[in-house]
Coordinates of C-alpha atoms in Angstrom, one line a residue:
Chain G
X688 CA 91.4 45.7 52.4
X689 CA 87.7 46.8 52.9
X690 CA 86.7 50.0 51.6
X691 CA 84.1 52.3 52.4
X692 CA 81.4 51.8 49.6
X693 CA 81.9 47.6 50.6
X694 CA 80.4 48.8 53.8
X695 CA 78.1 51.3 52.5
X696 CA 76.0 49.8 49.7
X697 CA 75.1 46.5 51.8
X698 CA 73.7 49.1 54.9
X699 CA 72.0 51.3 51.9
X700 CA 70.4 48.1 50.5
X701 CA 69.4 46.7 53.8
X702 CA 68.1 50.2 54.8
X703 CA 65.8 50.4 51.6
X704 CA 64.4 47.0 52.3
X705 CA 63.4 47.0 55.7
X706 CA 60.5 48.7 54.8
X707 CA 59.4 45.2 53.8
X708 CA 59.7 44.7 57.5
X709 CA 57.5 47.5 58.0
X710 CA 57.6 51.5 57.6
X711 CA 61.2 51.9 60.5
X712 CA 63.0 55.5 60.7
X713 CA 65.5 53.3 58.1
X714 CA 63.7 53.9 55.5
X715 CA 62.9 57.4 56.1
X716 CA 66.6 58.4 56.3
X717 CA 67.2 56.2 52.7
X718 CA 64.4 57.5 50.7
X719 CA 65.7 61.2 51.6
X720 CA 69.2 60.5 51.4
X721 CA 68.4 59.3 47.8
X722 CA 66.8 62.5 47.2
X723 CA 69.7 64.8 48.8
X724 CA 72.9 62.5 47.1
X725 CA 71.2 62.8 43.6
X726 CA 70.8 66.7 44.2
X727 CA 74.6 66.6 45.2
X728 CA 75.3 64.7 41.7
X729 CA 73.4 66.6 39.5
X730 CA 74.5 69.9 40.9
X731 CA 78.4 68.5 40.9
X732 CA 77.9 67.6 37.5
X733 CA 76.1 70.8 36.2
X734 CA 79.4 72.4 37.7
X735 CA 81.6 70.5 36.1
X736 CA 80.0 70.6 32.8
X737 CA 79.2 74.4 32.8
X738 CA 83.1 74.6 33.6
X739 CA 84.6 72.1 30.6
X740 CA 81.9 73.1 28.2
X741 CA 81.5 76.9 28.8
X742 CA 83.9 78.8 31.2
X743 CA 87.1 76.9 29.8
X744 CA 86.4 77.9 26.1
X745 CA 85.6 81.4 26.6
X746 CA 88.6 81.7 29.0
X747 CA 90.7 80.5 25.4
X748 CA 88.6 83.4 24.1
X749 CA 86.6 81.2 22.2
X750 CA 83.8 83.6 21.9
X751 CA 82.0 82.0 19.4
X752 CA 79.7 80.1 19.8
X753 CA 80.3 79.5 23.2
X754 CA 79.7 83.4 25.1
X755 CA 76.1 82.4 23.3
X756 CA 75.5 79.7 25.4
X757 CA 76.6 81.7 28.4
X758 CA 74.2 84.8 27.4
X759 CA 71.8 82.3 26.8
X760 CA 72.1 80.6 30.4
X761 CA 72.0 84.1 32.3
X762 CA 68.8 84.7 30.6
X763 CA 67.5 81.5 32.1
X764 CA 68.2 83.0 35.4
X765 CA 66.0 85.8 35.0
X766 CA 63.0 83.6 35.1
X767 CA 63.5 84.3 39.7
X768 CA 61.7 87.6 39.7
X769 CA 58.3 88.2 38.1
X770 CA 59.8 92.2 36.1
X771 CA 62.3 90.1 34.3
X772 CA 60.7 86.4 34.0
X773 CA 59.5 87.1 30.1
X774 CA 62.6 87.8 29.3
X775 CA 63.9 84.1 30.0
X776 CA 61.4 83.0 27.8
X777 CA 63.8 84.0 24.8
X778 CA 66.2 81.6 25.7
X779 CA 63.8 78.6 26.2
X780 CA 62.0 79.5 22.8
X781 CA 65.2 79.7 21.0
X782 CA 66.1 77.0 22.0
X783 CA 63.1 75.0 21.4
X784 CA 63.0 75.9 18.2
X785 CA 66.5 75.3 16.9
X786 CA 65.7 71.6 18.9
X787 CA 62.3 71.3 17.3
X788 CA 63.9 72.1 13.6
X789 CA 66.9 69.6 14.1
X790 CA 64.8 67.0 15.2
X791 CA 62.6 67.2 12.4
X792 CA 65.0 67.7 9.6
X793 CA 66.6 64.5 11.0
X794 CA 63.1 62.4 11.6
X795 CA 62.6 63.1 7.8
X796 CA 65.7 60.6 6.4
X797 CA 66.1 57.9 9.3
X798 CA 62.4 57.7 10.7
X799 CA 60.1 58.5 7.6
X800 CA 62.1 57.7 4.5
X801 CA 64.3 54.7 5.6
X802 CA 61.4 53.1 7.1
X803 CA 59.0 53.6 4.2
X804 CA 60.1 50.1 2.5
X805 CA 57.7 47.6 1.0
X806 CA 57.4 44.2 2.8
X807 CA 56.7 41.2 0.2
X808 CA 54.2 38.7 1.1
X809 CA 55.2 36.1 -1.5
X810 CA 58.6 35.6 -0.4
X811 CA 60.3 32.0 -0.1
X812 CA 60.1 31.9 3.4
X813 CA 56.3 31.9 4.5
X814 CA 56.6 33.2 8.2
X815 CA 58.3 35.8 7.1
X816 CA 55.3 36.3 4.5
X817 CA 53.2 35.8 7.6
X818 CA 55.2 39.0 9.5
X819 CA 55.1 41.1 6.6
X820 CA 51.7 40.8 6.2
X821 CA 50.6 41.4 9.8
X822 CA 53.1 44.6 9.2
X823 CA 50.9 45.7 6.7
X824 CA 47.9 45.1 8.8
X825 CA 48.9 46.4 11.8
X826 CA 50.3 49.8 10.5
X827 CA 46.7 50.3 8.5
X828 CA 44.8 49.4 11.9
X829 CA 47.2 51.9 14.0
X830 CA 47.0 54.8 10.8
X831 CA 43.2 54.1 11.2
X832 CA 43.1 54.1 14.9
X833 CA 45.1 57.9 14.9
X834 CA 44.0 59.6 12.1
X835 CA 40.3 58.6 11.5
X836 CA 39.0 58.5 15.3
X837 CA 40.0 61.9 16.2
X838 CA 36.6 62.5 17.6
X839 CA 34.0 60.7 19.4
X840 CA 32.4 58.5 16.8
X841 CA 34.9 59.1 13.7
X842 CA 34.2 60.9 10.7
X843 CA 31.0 60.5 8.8
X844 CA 30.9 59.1 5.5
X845 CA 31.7 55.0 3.9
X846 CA 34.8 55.2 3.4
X847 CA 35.7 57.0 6.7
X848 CA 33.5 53.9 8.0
X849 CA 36.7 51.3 6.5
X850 CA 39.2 53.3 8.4
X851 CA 37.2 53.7 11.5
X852 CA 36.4 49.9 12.1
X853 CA 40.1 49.2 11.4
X854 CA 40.8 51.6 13.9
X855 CA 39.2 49.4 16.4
X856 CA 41.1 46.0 15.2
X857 CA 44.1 48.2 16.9
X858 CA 42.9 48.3 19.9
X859 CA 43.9 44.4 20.7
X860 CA 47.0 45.6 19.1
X861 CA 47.7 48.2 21.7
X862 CA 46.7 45.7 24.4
X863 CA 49.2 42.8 23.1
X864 CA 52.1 45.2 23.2
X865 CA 51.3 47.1 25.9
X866 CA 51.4 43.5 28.0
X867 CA 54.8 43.4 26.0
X868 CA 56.3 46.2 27.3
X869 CA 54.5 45.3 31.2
X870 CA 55.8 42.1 30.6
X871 CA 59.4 43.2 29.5
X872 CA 59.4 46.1 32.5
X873 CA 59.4 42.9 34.9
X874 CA 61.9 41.1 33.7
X875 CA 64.3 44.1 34.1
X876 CA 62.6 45.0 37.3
X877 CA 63.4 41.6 39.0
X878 CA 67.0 42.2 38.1
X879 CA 66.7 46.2 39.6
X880 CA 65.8 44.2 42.7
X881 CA 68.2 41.2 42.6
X882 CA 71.6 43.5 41.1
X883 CA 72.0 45.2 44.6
X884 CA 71.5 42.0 46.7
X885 CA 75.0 41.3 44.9
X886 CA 76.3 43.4 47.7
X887 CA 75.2 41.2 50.6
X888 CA 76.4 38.3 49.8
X889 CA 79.7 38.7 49.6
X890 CA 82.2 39.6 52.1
X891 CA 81.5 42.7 54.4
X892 CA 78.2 42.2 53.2
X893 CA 76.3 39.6 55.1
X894 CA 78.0 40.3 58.1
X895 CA 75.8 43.4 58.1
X896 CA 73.2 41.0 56.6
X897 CA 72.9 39.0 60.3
X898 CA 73.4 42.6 62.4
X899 CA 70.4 43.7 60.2
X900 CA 68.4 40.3 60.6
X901 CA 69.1 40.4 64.6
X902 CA 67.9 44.3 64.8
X903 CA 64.7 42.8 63.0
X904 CA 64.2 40.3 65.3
X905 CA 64.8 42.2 68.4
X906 CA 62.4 44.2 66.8
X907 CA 60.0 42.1 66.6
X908 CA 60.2 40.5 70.1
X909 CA 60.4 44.3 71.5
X910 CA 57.0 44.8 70.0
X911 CA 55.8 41.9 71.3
X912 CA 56.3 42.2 74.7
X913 CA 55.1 45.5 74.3
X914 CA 51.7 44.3 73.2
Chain M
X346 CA 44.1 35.1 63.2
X347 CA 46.9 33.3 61.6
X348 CA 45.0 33.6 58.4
X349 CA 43.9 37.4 59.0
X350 CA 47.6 38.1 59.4
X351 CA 48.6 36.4 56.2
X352 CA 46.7 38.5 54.3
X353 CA 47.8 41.5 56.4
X354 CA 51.6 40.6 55.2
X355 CA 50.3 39.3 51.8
X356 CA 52.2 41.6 50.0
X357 CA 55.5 41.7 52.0
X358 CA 56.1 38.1 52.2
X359 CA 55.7 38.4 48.2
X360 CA 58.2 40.3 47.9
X361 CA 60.8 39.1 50.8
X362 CA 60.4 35.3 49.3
X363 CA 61.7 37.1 45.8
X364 CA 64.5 38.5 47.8
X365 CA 65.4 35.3 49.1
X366 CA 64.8 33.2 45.6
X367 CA 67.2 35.9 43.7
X368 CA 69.6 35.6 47.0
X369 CA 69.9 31.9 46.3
X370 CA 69.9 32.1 43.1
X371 CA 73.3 34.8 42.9
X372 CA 74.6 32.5 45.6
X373 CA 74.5 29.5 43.7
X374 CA 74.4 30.1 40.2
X375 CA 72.8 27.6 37.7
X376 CA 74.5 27.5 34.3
X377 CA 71.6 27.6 31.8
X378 CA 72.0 27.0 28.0
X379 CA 72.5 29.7 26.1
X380 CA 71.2 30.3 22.3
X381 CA 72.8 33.0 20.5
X382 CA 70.5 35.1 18.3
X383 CA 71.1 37.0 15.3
X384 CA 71.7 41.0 16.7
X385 CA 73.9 39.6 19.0
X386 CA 76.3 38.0 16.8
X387 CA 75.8 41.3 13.9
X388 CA 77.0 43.2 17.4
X389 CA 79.6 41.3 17.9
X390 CA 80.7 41.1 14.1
X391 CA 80.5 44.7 14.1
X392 CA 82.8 45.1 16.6
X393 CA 85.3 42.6 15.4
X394 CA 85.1 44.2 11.6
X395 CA 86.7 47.6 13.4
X396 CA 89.9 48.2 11.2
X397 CA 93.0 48.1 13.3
X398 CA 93.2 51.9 14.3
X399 CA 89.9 52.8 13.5
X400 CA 88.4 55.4 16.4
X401 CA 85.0 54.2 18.2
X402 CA 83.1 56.7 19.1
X403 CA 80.7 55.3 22.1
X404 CA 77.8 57.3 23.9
X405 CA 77.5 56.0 27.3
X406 CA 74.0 57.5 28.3
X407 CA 72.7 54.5 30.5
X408 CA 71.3 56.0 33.7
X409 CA 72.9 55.3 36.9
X410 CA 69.5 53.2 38.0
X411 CA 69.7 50.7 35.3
X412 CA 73.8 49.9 36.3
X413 CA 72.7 46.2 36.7
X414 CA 70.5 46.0 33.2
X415 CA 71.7 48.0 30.4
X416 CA 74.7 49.2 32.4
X417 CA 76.0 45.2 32.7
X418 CA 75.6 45.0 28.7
X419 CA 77.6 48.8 28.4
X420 CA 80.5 46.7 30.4
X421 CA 80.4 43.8 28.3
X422 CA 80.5 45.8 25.1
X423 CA 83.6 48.2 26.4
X424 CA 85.5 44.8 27.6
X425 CA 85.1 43.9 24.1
X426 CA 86.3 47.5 22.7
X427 CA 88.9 46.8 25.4
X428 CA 90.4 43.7 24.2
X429 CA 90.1 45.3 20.6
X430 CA 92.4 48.0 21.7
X431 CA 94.6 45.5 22.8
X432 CA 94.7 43.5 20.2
X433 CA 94.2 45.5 17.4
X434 CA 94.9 49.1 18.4
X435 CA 91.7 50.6 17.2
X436 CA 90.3 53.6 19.8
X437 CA 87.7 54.8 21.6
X438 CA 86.8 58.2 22.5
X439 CA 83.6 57.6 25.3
X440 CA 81.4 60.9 26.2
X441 CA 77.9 61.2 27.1
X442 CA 75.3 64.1 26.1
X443 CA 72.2 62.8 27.3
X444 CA 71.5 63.8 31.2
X445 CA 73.2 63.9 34.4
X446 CA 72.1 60.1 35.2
X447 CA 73.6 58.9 32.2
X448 CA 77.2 60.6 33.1
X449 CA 77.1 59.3 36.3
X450 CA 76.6 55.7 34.9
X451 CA 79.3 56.3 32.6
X452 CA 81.1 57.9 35.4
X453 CA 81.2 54.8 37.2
X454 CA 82.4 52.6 34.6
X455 CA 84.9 55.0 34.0
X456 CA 85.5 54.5 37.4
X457 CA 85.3 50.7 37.6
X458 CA 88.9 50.4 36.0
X459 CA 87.9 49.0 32.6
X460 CA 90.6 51.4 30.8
X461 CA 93.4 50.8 33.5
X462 CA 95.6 49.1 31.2
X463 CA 95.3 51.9 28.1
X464 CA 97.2 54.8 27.6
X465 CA 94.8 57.5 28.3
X466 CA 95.5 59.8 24.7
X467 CA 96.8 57.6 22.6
X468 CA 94.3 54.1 23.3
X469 CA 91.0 56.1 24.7
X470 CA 89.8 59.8 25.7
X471 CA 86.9 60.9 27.7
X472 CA 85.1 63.9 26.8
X473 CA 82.8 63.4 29.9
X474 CA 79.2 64.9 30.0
X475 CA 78.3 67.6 27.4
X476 CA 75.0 68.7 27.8
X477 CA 72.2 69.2 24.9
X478 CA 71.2 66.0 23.9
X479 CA 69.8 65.8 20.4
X480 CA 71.0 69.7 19.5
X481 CA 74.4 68.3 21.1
X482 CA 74.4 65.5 18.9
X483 CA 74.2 67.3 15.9
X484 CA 76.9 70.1 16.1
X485 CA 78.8 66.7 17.3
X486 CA 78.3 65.6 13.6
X487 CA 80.2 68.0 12.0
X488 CA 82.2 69.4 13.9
X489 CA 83.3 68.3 18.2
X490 CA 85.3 71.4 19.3
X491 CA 81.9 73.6 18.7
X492 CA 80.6 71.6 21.4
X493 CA 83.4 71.2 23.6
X494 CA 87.6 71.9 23.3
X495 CA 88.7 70.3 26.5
X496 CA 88.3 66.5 27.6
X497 CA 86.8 65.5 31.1
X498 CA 90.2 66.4 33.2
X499 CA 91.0 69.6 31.3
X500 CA 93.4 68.7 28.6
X501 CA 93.0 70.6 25.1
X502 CA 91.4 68.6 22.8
X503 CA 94.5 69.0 19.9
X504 CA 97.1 67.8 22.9
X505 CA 95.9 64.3 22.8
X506 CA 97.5 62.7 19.7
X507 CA 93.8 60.4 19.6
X508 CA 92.1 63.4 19.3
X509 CA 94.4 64.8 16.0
X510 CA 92.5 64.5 12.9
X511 CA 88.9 63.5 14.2
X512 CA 86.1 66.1 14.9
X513 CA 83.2 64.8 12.7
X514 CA 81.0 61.9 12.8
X515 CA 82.5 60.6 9.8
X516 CA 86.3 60.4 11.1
X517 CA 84.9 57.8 13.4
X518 CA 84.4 54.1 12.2
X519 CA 81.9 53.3 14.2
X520 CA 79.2 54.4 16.2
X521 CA 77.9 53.1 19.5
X522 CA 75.0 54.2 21.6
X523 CA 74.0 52.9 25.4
X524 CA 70.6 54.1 26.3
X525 CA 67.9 53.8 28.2
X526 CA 65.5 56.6 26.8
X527 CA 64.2 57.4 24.0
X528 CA 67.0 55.9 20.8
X529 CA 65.4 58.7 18.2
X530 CA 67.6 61.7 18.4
X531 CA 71.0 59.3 18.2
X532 CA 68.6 57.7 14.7
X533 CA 67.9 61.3 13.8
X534 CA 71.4 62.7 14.0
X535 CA 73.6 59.5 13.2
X536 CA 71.7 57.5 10.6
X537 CA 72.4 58.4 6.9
X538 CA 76.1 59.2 7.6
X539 CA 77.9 56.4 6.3
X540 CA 79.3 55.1 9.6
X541 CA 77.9 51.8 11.3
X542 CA 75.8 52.0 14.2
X543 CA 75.0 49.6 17.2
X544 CA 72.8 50.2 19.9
X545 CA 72.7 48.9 23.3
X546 CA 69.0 50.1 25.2
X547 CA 66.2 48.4 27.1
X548 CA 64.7 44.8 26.6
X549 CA 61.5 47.0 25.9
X550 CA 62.9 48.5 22.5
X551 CA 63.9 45.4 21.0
X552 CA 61.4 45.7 18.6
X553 CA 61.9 49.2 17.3
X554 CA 65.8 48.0 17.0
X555 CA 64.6 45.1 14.7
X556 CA 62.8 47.6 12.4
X557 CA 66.1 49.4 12.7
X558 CA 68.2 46.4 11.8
X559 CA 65.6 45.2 9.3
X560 CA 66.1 48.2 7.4
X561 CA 69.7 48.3 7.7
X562 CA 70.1 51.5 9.4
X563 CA 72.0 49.7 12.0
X564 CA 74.2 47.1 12.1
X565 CA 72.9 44.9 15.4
X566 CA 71.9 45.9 19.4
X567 CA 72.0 43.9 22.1
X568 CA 69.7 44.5 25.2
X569 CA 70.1 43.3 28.9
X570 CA 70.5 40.4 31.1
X571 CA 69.3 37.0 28.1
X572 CA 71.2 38.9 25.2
X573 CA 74.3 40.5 27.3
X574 CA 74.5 36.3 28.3
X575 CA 74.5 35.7 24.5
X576 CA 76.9 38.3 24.3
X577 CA 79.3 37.3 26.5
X578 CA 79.1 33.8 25.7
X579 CA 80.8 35.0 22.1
X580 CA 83.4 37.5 23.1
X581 CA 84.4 34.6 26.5
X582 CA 84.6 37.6 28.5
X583 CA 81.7 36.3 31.8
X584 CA 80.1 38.5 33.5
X585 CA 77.0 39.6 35.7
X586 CA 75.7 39.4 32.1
X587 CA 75.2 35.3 32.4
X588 CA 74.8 35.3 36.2
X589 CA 71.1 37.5 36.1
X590 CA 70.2 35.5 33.2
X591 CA 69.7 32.5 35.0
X592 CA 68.6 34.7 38.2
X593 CA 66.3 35.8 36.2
X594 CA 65.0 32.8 34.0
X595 CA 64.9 30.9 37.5
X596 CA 62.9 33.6 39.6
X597 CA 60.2 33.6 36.8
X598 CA 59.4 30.2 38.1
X599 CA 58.5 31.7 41.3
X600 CA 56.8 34.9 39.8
X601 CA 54.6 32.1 37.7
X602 CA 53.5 31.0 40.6
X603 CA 53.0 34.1 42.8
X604 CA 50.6 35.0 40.2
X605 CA 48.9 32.0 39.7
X606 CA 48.0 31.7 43.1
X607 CA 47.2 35.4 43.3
X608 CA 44.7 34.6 41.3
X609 CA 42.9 31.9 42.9
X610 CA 43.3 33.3 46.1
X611 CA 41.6 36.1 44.9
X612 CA 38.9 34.5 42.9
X613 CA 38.2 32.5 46.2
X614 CA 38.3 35.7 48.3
X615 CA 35.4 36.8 45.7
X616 CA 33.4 34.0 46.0
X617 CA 32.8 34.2 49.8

């Protein structure tokens, strides 16, 4: 039995590639469509989690905490019309604050502490020895590079000097994992491109596959003539 | 002419020949060997250490977009849960806190029938989408029913027997986050609790997840497509996991080349 999304991802995919072919009303009615069915979502799911995570609880008269969070959201609101706007700035600071102070009470223990451990360079094993001591090397240069060039030209003064030239050893630093991540982004990018082709070739899929490659080609000929 | 219109289609024909490659390449798949590296099998370990009846608690926050990356290694890691629960009757409670993309990716596993054969309850619950992120994540820690006192189709939280005696991070007995964003507020609000973590996110944070597993703060991670291969070459449950590995491996070949002759095309454009 085929069902509706075996017809309707293939014709979606096919639709968002033919602007390989070239720039066709296809595309046009994709790219918005994208834009109007992940409006839909988000506002379906803002629903539905307003509803299980607000309106349910205070209709068990759960008051606290939860009537906060609803006083909280009807404040955002006022932020529509200029008289009340300041007033939805409470909400937004409160709750950048209580976000701010969480997030740094917990970067404290897991991203400060737990990570402030001393690698050994005279281990047994000497590319781990090799590792370590690039660690070292490479947290000095990116310390240096942050703290000691915060203006044009660095700090004056010697020892200022150290930390200013290791600075710069970072910068080939940056570069080598900054291709890392390009490098990385592609590989996941070839499979964002190659994951939906899984819907043409199987079956309804490239039936729709030749319709598609005939509209192209008639298309094409059209144009053609045309010329 | 000919040549004028070659360079006028340069880029398409680029990209439609990549098409085509991966097309072949899904259509007929080349087994490729596969090497299994160390946060892979301290994933898998992890998973298979889970005390019979011991509750997983597993944040599905991969967005919707990456459903054939990170979202493939998500599947591969529930299957595994899955057969666990089978097996071994441990449980899984699955929510997401992270943004609206990331519950509908969990939305459609949900919806993919990877829990068809549990009893909803007693093997697994679903909380759904309860927004707040990192603030979220830590009323989660010590206590769940601040945050939310229904699951995802309405039923009170103390009717599912699952959900009897567990509201704090440390009831659980493990911890599982799928991401795609930034992994800090999950390290902020989980790490230091006692319970193991494993992490599923992006091939691009596989180093911050080694400092992470080098440091013991978690247990092992797996990232997409070469490592969800890995993956599912240990648990034998196969997957699109092993197919875009090769896809992948394969249409680098191509990519190579692309850019290689890129390059001299364009150095030779320069020259004239």
């Amino acid at each position: 039995m085929i069902e509706l999304a075996d017809i309707v991802w293939p014709v979606f995919v096919l639709m968002a590639w033919s602007v390989i072919y070239r720039p066709n009303p296809f595309w046009k009615i994709i790219q918005n469509m994208v834009v109007g069915l992940s409006l839909a979502a988000l506002l379906s799911a803002a629903l539905d989690a307003t509803h299980s995570t607000l309106i349910t609880p205070i209709l068990q008269m759960r008051l606290y905490p939860f009537a906060i969070g609803l006083i909280l959201g009807l404040m955002a609101l006022l932020s529509q019309t200029e008289k009340t706007k300041p007033v939805s700035y409470w909400s937004t600071s409160l709750l950048a604050g209580v976000g701010t102070g969480l997030a740094a009470s917990g970067a404290v223990g897991s991203m400060i502490l737990a990570q402030a451990v001393s690698l050994k360079w005279t281990g047994p094993d000497m590319i781990q020895n090799i590792n370590n001591f690039l660690s070292w090397i490479v947290t000095l240069c990116t310390v240096g590079y942050f703290i000691f060039t915060i203006k044009r030209g660095g700090a004056k003064g010697t020892l200022w000097g150290v930390f200013r030239n290791l600075g710069k050893i970072s910068r080939p630093v940056f570069m080598i994992f900054a291709g890392y991540s390009v490098g990385t982004g592609f590989l996941t990018e070839v499979i964002w491109m190659a994951g939906p082709n899984t819907y043409l070739i199987k079956f309804p899929g490239y039936y729709i596959v030749a319709i598609g490659v005939i509209i192209v080609i008639a298309d094409a000929l059209y144009r053609r003539s045309k010329k | 002419m000919a040549s004028i219109k070659l360079k006028e289609y340069q880029d398409q024909l680029a990209a439609l020949f990549l098409i085509i490659v991966t097309i072949t390449f899904l259509i007929i798949p080349v087994k490729l060997p596969v090497k299994v590296t160390d946060p892979t099998i301290a994933f898998y370990d992890t998973i298979e250490a889970i005390p019979a009846g011991g509750v997983v608690l597993y944040e599905e926050a991969t967005m919707i977009m990456n459903w054939f990356t990170n979202g493939q290694t998500s599947i591969s890691a529930l299957r595994h849960i899955v057969e666990r629960i089978k097996s071994d009757g441990i449980k899984l409670v699955l929510y997401c806190c992270f943004d609206v993309s990331g519950f509908l990716g969990m939305q459609k596993m949900v919806g993919s029938g990877l829990f068809d054969e549990l009893n909803y309850g007693e093997d697994w619950v679903y909380l759904g989408y309860i927004p707040g992120w990192e603030t979220t994540l830590a009323a989660m820690r010590e206590d769940i029913r601040s945050v939310i006192t229904v699951d995802y189709y309405g039923t009170p939280l103390d009717d599912l027997p699952l959900m009897r005696g567990v509201n704090k991070l440390t009831d659980f007995s493990l911890l599982v986050m799928a991401s795609n964003t930034s992994l800090d507020p999950w390290m902020r609000q989980w790490f230091g609790k006692g319970v193991p973590i494993l992490m599923i996110h992006g091939i691009g944070a596989a180093p911050t997840l080694h400092v992470f597993v080098e440091n013991k703060q978690i247990e092992g991670y797996v990232t997409p497509i070469k490592q969800t291969a890995e993956y599912e070459s240990l648990t034998g449950i196969i997957g699109l996991g092993t197919l875009f590995s090769s896809v992948q491996a394969l249409s680098m070949i191509y990519v190579i080349m692309v850019v290689i002759a890129a390059n001299i095309v364009y150095w030779g454009r320069k020259e004239k």
